[in-house]
mmCIF file of C-alpha atoms in Angstrom:
data_model
loop_
_atom_site.group_PDB
_atom_site.id
_atom_site.type_symbol
_atom_site.label_atom_id
_atom_site.label_comp_id
_atom_site.label_asym_id
_atom_site.label_seq_id
_atom_site.Cartn_x
_atom_site.Cartn_y
_atom_site.Cartn_z
ATOM 1 C CA MET A 22 70.205 -11.432 128.915
ATOM 2 C CA ASP A 23 68.003 -11.466 132.039
ATOM 3 C CA ASP A 24 65.221 -13.275 130.158
ATOM 4 C CA GLY A 25 67.786 -15.684 128.747
ATOM 5 C CA TRP A 26 69.208 -16.669 132.117
ATOM 6 C CA LYS A 27 65.735 -17.265 133.540
ATOM 7 C CA ALA A 28 64.638 -19.335 130.550
ATOM 8 C CA LEU A 29 67.740 -21.519 130.714
ATOM 9 C CA PHE A 30 68.139 -21.896 134.486
ATOM 10 C CA GLY A 31 64.729 -21.080 135.928
ATOM 11 C CA ASP A 32 66.018 -18.665 138.551
ATOM 12 C CA VAL A 33 68.715 -16.014 138.783
ATOM 13 C CA LYS A 34 70.336 -14.463 141.830
ATOM 14 C CA TYR A 35 72.542 -11.416 141.513
ATOM 15 C CA ALA A 36 75.639 -10.875 143.646
ATOM 16 C CA LYS A 37 74.283 -7.519 144.785
ATOM 17 C CA SER A 38 71.328 -9.329 146.359
ATOM 18 C CA PHE A 39 73.469 -11.265 148.851
ATOM 19 C CA THR A 40 73.391 -9.567 152.247
ATOM 20 C CA ASP A 41 76.134 -11.656 153.858
ATOM 21 C CA SER A 42 79.173 -13.747 152.955
ATOM 22 C CA VAL A 43 78.388 -16.750 150.759
ATOM 23 C CA CYS A 44 80.375 -19.954 150.316
ATOM 24 C CA PHE A 45 79.808 -21.869 147.069
ATOM 25 C CA ASP A 46 80.493 -25.602 146.781
ATOM 26 C CA HIS A 47 81.024 -25.217 143.045
ATOM 27 C CA LEU A 48 81.705 -22.043 141.047
ATOM 28 C CA ILE A 49 82.534 -21.407 137.386
ATOM 29 C CA PHE A 50 84.080 -18.128 136.265
ATOM 30 C CA THR A 51 83.669 -17.107 132.629
ATOM 31 C CA PRO A 52 86.627 -15.272 131.028
ATOM 32 C CA LEU A 53 85.871 -11.816 129.708
ATOM 33 C CA GLY A 54 85.245 -11.034 126.040
ATOM 34 C CA TYR A 55 87.795 -12.366 123.603
ATOM 35 C CA GLU A 56 89.512 -14.502 126.237
ATOM 36 C CA THR A 57 86.813 -17.188 126.083
ATOM 37 C CA ALA A 58 87.755 -20.631 124.775
ATOM 38 C CA LEU A 59 85.402 -20.126 121.823
ATOM 39 C CA PHE A 60 87.665 -17.434 120.360
ATOM 40 C CA LYS A 61 91.011 -19.026 121.043
ATOM 41 C CA GLY A 62 92.760 -20.139 117.863
ATOM 42 C CA LEU A 63 90.559 -18.096 115.526
ATOM 43 C CA ASN A 64 93.579 -16.595 113.799
ATOM 44 C CA THR A 65 94.749 -20.031 112.693
ATOM 45 C CA GLY A 66 91.308 -21.501 112.085
ATOM 46 C CA ILE A 67 89.644 -24.549 113.554
ATOM 47 C CA PRO A 68 88.918 -27.156 110.842
ATOM 48 C CA CYS A 69 85.537 -28.383 112.016
ATOM 49 C CA LYS A 70 82.328 -28.422 109.947
ATOM 50 C CA GLY A 71 78.871 -28.130 111.481
ATOM 51 C CA CYS A 72 76.419 -30.975 110.975
ATOM 52 C CA GLU A 73 73.257 -32.544 112.359
ATOM 53 C CA PRO A 74 73.664 -34.448 115.669
ATOM 54 C CA SER A 75 72.359 -37.573 113.945
ATOM 55 C CA GLU A 76 75.399 -37.586 111.621
ATOM 56 C CA ILE A 77 77.816 -37.838 114.531
ATOM 57 C CA LYS A 78 75.734 -40.559 116.167
ATOM 58 C CA LYS A 79 76.150 -42.679 113.050
ATOM 59 C CA ILE A 80 79.874 -42.068 112.476
ATOM 60 C CA GLU A 81 82.246 -40.361 114.907
ATOM 61 C CA ASP A 82 84.234 -37.733 113.047
ATOM 62 C CA ASP A 83 86.630 -35.216 114.639
ATOM 63 C CA GLY A 84 86.146 -32.976 111.617
ATOM 64 C CA LYS A 85 82.461 -32.449 112.372
ATOM 65 C CA THR A 86 80.606 -30.830 115.244
ATOM 66 C CA ALA A 87 77.008 -30.392 116.331
ATOM 67 C CA ARG A 88 77.763 -28.653 119.631
ATOM 68 C CA LEU A 89 76.852 -25.096 118.617
ATOM 69 C CA ARG A 90 73.736 -26.260 116.815
ATOM 70 C CA GLU A 91 72.663 -28.250 119.877
ATOM 71 C CA PHE A 92 73.177 -25.187 122.078
ATOM 72 C CA GLY A 93 71.022 -23.089 119.767
ATOM 73 C CA GLU A 94 68.263 -25.689 119.783
ATOM 74 C CA MET A 95 68.401 -25.916 123.583
ATOM 75 C CA PHE A 96 68.126 -22.146 123.852
ATOM 76 C CA LYS A 97 65.139 -22.020 121.473
ATOM 77 C CA SER A 98 63.436 -24.864 123.293
ATOM 78 C CA ALA A 99 63.771 -22.996 126.605
ATOM 79 C CA PHE A 100 61.823 -20.106 125.076
ATOM 80 C CA GLY A 101 59.299 -22.311 123.276
ATOM 81 C CA VAL A 102 60.305 -20.950 119.862
ATOM 82 C CA VAL A 103 58.607 -22.801 117.006
ATOM 83 C CA ASN A 104 59.188 -22.837 113.264
ATOM 84 C CA LYS A 105 57.045 -20.131 111.652
ATOM 85 C CA ARG A 106 58.752 -20.093 108.277
ATOM 86 C CA VAL A 107 56.353 -19.863 105.354
ATOM 87 C CA LYS A 108 57.389 -21.979 102.366
ATOM 88 C CA LYS A 109 56.254 -19.341 99.897
ATOM 89 C CA SER A 110 58.382 -16.629 101.496
ATOM 90 C CA ILE A 111 62.082 -15.869 101.821
ATOM 91 C CA ASN A 112 62.849 -13.843 104.937
ATOM 92 C CA ILE A 113 66.025 -11.758 104.915
ATOM 93 C CA LEU A 114 66.823 -10.519 108.417
ATOM 94 C CA PHE A 115 68.841 -7.311 108.504
ATOM 95 C CA VAL A 116 70.489 -7.167 111.925
ATOM 96 C CA ARG A 117 70.597 -3.490 112.855
ATOM 97 C CA ARG A 118 73.444 -2.066 114.906
ATOM 98 C CA GLU A 119 72.922 1.263 116.589
ATOM 99 C CA SER A 120 75.717 3.692 117.355
ATOM 100 C CA TYR A 121 77.177 2.844 120.734
ATOM 101 C CA LEU A 122 79.363 4.434 123.379
ATOM 102 C CA ALA A 123 82.664 2.622 123.506
ATOM 103 C CA HIS A 124 84.975 2.624 126.509
ATOM 104 C CA PRO A 125 85.563 6.191 127.795
ATOM 105 C CA ARG A 126 89.250 5.898 126.889
ATOM 106 C CA HIS A 127 88.187 5.634 123.237
ATOM 107 C CA SER A 128 87.453 9.399 123.086
ATOM 108 C CA GLY A 129 84.095 8.910 124.839
ATOM 109 C CA LYS A 130 82.157 9.550 121.628
ATOM 110 C CA PRO A 131 79.430 7.315 120.145
ATOM 111 C CA GLU A 132 80.852 5.027 117.456
ATOM 112 C CA THR A 133 79.159 3.427 114.494
ATOM 113 C CA ARG A 134 79.986 0.287 112.529
ATOM 114 C CA LEU A 135 77.681 1.110 109.586
ATOM 115 C CA ALA A 136 77.310 4.809 108.813
ATOM 116 C CA ASN A 137 74.725 4.380 106.014
ATOM 117 C CA GLU A 138 72.649 1.693 107.734
ATOM 118 C CA GLN A 139 69.263 3.311 107.038
ATOM 119 C CA GLU A 140 70.170 3.898 103.385
ATOM 120 C CA LEU A 141 71.097 0.237 103.010
ATOM 121 C CA PHE A 142 67.914 -0.944 104.721
ATOM 122 C CA ASP A 143 65.750 1.242 102.461
ATOM 123 C CA SER A 144 67.597 -0.058 99.386
ATOM 124 C CA MET A 145 67.035 -3.649 100.481
ATOM 125 C CA GLU A 146 63.305 -3.040 100.944
ATOM 126 C CA LYS A 147 62.929 -1.528 97.442
ATOM 127 C CA TRP A 148 64.987 -4.358 95.962
ATOM 128 C CA ALA A 149 62.864 -6.975 97.752
ATOM 129 C CA GLN A 150 59.634 -5.499 96.379
ATOM 130 C CA SER A 151 61.033 -5.630 92.862
ATOM 131 C CA GLU A 152 62.442 -9.150 93.211
ATOM 132 C CA SER A 153 59.188 -10.420 94.720
ATOM 133 C CA LEU A 154 57.418 -9.479 91.491
ATOM 134 C CA ASN A 155 60.066 -11.312 89.458
ATOM 135 C CA PHE A 156 59.689 -14.430 91.607
ATOM 136 C CA LYS A 157 55.938 -14.763 91.213
ATOM 137 C CA ARG A 158 56.473 -17.591 88.744
ATOM 138 C CA TRP A 159 58.205 -19.499 91.558
ATOM 139 C CA GLY A 160 55.555 -18.563 94.090
ATOM 140 C CA LYS A 161 58.095 -16.840 96.341
ATOM 141 C CA LYS A 162 57.867 -13.510 98.150
ATOM 142 C CA ILE A 163 60.896 -11.767 99.625
ATOM 143 C CA ASN A 164 60.553 -10.076 103.003
ATOM 144 C CA ILE A 165 63.131 -7.806 104.591
ATOM 145 C CA LEU A 166 62.885 -8.143 108.372
ATOM 146 C CA ASN A 167 63.966 -5.145 110.437
ATOM 147 C CA GLY A 168 66.215 -6.717 113.075
ATOM 148 C CA THR A 169 66.197 -4.035 115.772
ATOM 149 C CA LEU A 170 67.337 -6.632 118.305
ATOM 150 C CA ALA A 171 68.320 -4.091 120.960
ATOM 151 C CA HIS A 172 64.642 -3.103 121.293
ATOM 152 C CA MET A 173 63.195 -6.643 121.340
ATOM 153 C CA LYS A 174 62.714 -9.142 124.140
ATOM 154 C CA MET A 175 65.047 -12.119 123.963
ATOM 155 C CA LYS A 176 62.324 -14.507 122.782
ATOM 156 C CA GLU A 177 61.380 -12.087 119.994
ATOM 157 C CA GLN A 178 65.033 -11.853 118.945
ATOM 158 C CA VAL A 179 65.434 -15.625 118.794
ATOM 159 C CA GLN A 180 62.140 -16.047 116.915
ATOM 160 C CA ALA A 181 63.188 -13.456 114.306
ATOM 161 C CA VAL A 182 66.437 -15.335 113.675
ATOM 162 C CA ASP A 183 64.629 -18.677 113.528
ATOM 163 C CA ASP A 184 62.272 -17.258 110.877
ATOM 164 C CA ALA A 185 65.101 -16.020 108.651
ATOM 165 C CA SER A 186 66.442 -17.742 105.541
ATOM 166 C CA VAL A 187 69.233 -15.165 105.138
ATOM 167 C CA ILE A 188 70.879 -13.097 107.882
ATOM 168 C CA VAL A 189 72.650 -9.865 106.932
ATOM 169 C CA GLY A 190 74.575 -7.674 109.338
ATOM 170 C CA VAL A 191 77.672 -5.638 109.984
ATOM 171 C CA HIS A 192 80.371 -7.222 112.143
ATOM 172 C CA GLY A 193 79.187 -6.974 115.745
ATOM 173 C CA ALA A 194 77.646 -8.818 118.673
ATOM 174 C CA GLY A 195 74.206 -9.020 117.029
ATOM 175 C CA LEU A 196 75.506 -11.565 114.514
ATOM 176 C CA THR A 197 76.145 -13.996 117.368
ATOM 177 C CA HIS A 198 72.424 -14.727 117.024
ATOM 178 C CA ILE A 199 73.214 -16.964 114.033
ATOM 179 C CA LEU A 200 73.565 -19.632 116.740
ATOM 180 C CA PHE A 201 69.744 -19.725 116.771
ATOM 181 C CA ALA A 202 69.279 -19.992 113.003
ATOM 182 C CA ARG A 203 67.864 -23.061 111.277
ATOM 183 C CA PRO A 204 69.878 -25.452 109.073
ATOM 184 C CA GLY A 205 70.235 -24.076 105.555
ATOM 185 C CA THR A 206 70.396 -20.439 106.661
ATOM 186 C CA ILE A 207 72.847 -18.241 104.725
ATOM 187 C CA VAL A 208 74.947 -15.556 106.431
ATOM 188 C CA LEU A 209 76.160 -12.315 104.817
ATOM 189 C CA GLU A 210 78.550 -10.265 106.960
ATOM 190 C CA LEU A 211 79.600 -6.696 106.166
ATOM 191 C CA THR A 212 83.145 -6.244 107.413
ATOM 192 C CA SER A 213 85.273 -3.160 107.952
ATOM 193 C CA PRO A 214 89.076 -2.808 107.770
ATOM 194 C CA LEU A 215 88.738 -1.549 111.344
ATOM 195 C CA PHE A 216 87.316 -4.882 112.601
ATOM 196 C CA LEU A 217 88.973 -7.754 110.755
ATOM 197 C CA ARG A 218 87.977 -10.594 113.045
ATOM 198 C CA PRO A 219 86.830 -14.002 111.737
ATOM 199 C CA HIS A 220 84.334 -14.784 114.529
ATOM 200 C CA TYR A 221 81.228 -15.117 112.378
ATOM 201 C CA ALA A 222 82.933 -16.905 109.517
ATOM 202 C CA HIS A 223 84.015 -19.600 111.971
ATOM 203 C CA ILE A 224 80.698 -19.737 113.806
ATOM 204 C CA SER A 225 78.957 -20.139 110.425
ATOM 205 C CA GLU A 226 81.329 -22.992 109.624
ATOM 206 C CA TRP A 227 80.667 -24.666 112.984
ATOM 207 C CA MET A 228 76.916 -24.287 112.372
ATOM 208 C CA GLY A 229 77.184 -25.693 108.843
ATOM 209 C CA PHE A 230 75.975 -22.474 107.155
ATOM 210 C CA LYS A 231 77.033 -20.939 103.852
ATOM 211 C CA TYR A 232 78.919 -17.756 104.648
ATOM 212 C CA HIS A 233 79.513 -14.669 102.496
ATOM 213 C CA SER A 234 81.246 -11.399 103.310
ATOM 214 C CA ILE A 235 81.625 -7.957 101.771
ATOM 215 C CA ARG A 236 84.530 -5.690 102.701
ATOM 216 C CA MET A 237 83.359 -2.123 103.256
ATOM 217 C CA ARG A 238 85.331 1.088 102.921
ATOM 218 C CA GLU A 239 85.686 1.929 106.596
ATOM 219 C CA THR A 240 82.054 2.183 107.835
ATOM 220 C CA VAL A 241 80.148 2.718 104.573
ATOM 221 C CA ALA A 242 78.537 -0.145 102.663
ATOM 222 C CA ASN A 243 78.139 -0.114 98.876
ATOM 223 C CA CYS A 244 74.381 -0.675 98.597
ATOM 224 C CA GLU A 245 74.555 -1.887 95.000
ATOM 225 C CA GLU A 246 77.246 -4.430 95.878
ATOM 226 C CA VAL A 247 75.141 -5.755 98.758
ATOM 227 C CA LEU A 248 72.071 -6.119 96.523
ATOM 228 C CA GLN A 249 74.083 -7.946 93.871
ATOM 229 C CA LYS A 250 75.371 -10.352 96.502
ATOM 230 C CA LEU A 251 71.829 -10.935 97.782
ATOM 231 C CA SER A 252 70.690 -11.735 94.226
ATOM 232 C CA THR A 253 73.431 -14.373 94.036
ATOM 233 C CA ILE A 254 72.406 -15.793 97.403
ATOM 234 C CA LEU A 255 68.783 -16.063 96.274
ATOM 235 C CA ASP A 256 69.893 -18.297 93.411
ATOM 236 C CA ASP A 257 71.041 -20.792 96.073
ATOM 237 C CA LEU A 258 67.662 -20.649 97.826
ATOM 238 C CA ILE A 259 65.294 -20.980 94.875
#
């Protein structure tokens, strides 16, 4: 997030850089992880639909919110991200999630959320090539974008999300990037019985996005089921 902090605030100073005691006039501490206000009440649901800021300006409605969308737009503006979507293309961003080392107390072994990730990505690419031929009569081409976010600079990550019409990913931090997606984007989350948390369903709702999910068997996705769901989603886009 170093690039993100600098883009948003212009300058960043790290605590390790202070050589003497420092007294702050004003200080805000952010709770760790799932203790943030954003995730409080997720188990019961927060009935609030995402909308354009202009809607709330016209009529105040407690059942609508534009706050998350405004934050995403502010973030993109700080990086100078512009709309590069091509009308004759449908970009499906597959958010990759590499195996990671969890807390040492969790056996200290690398864990994975999607064991057959490469198989699924390859299947999506073959499917996209086939569907692109079928959609020639509509003048549409389907592109599968390889969302290796962990290896991209923050601006590149945000631009990739902004370019996407559909965002696909296994439950994990990378899906938080849907905050930077454009109105009309569709989200498809692959969930595991091991991680049944409604974060991205709610964020999609607060952003005003259509949300779909597929329950996996532990950490393996059914490629055919994912492709069938994508075909259904394309019907909403064409």
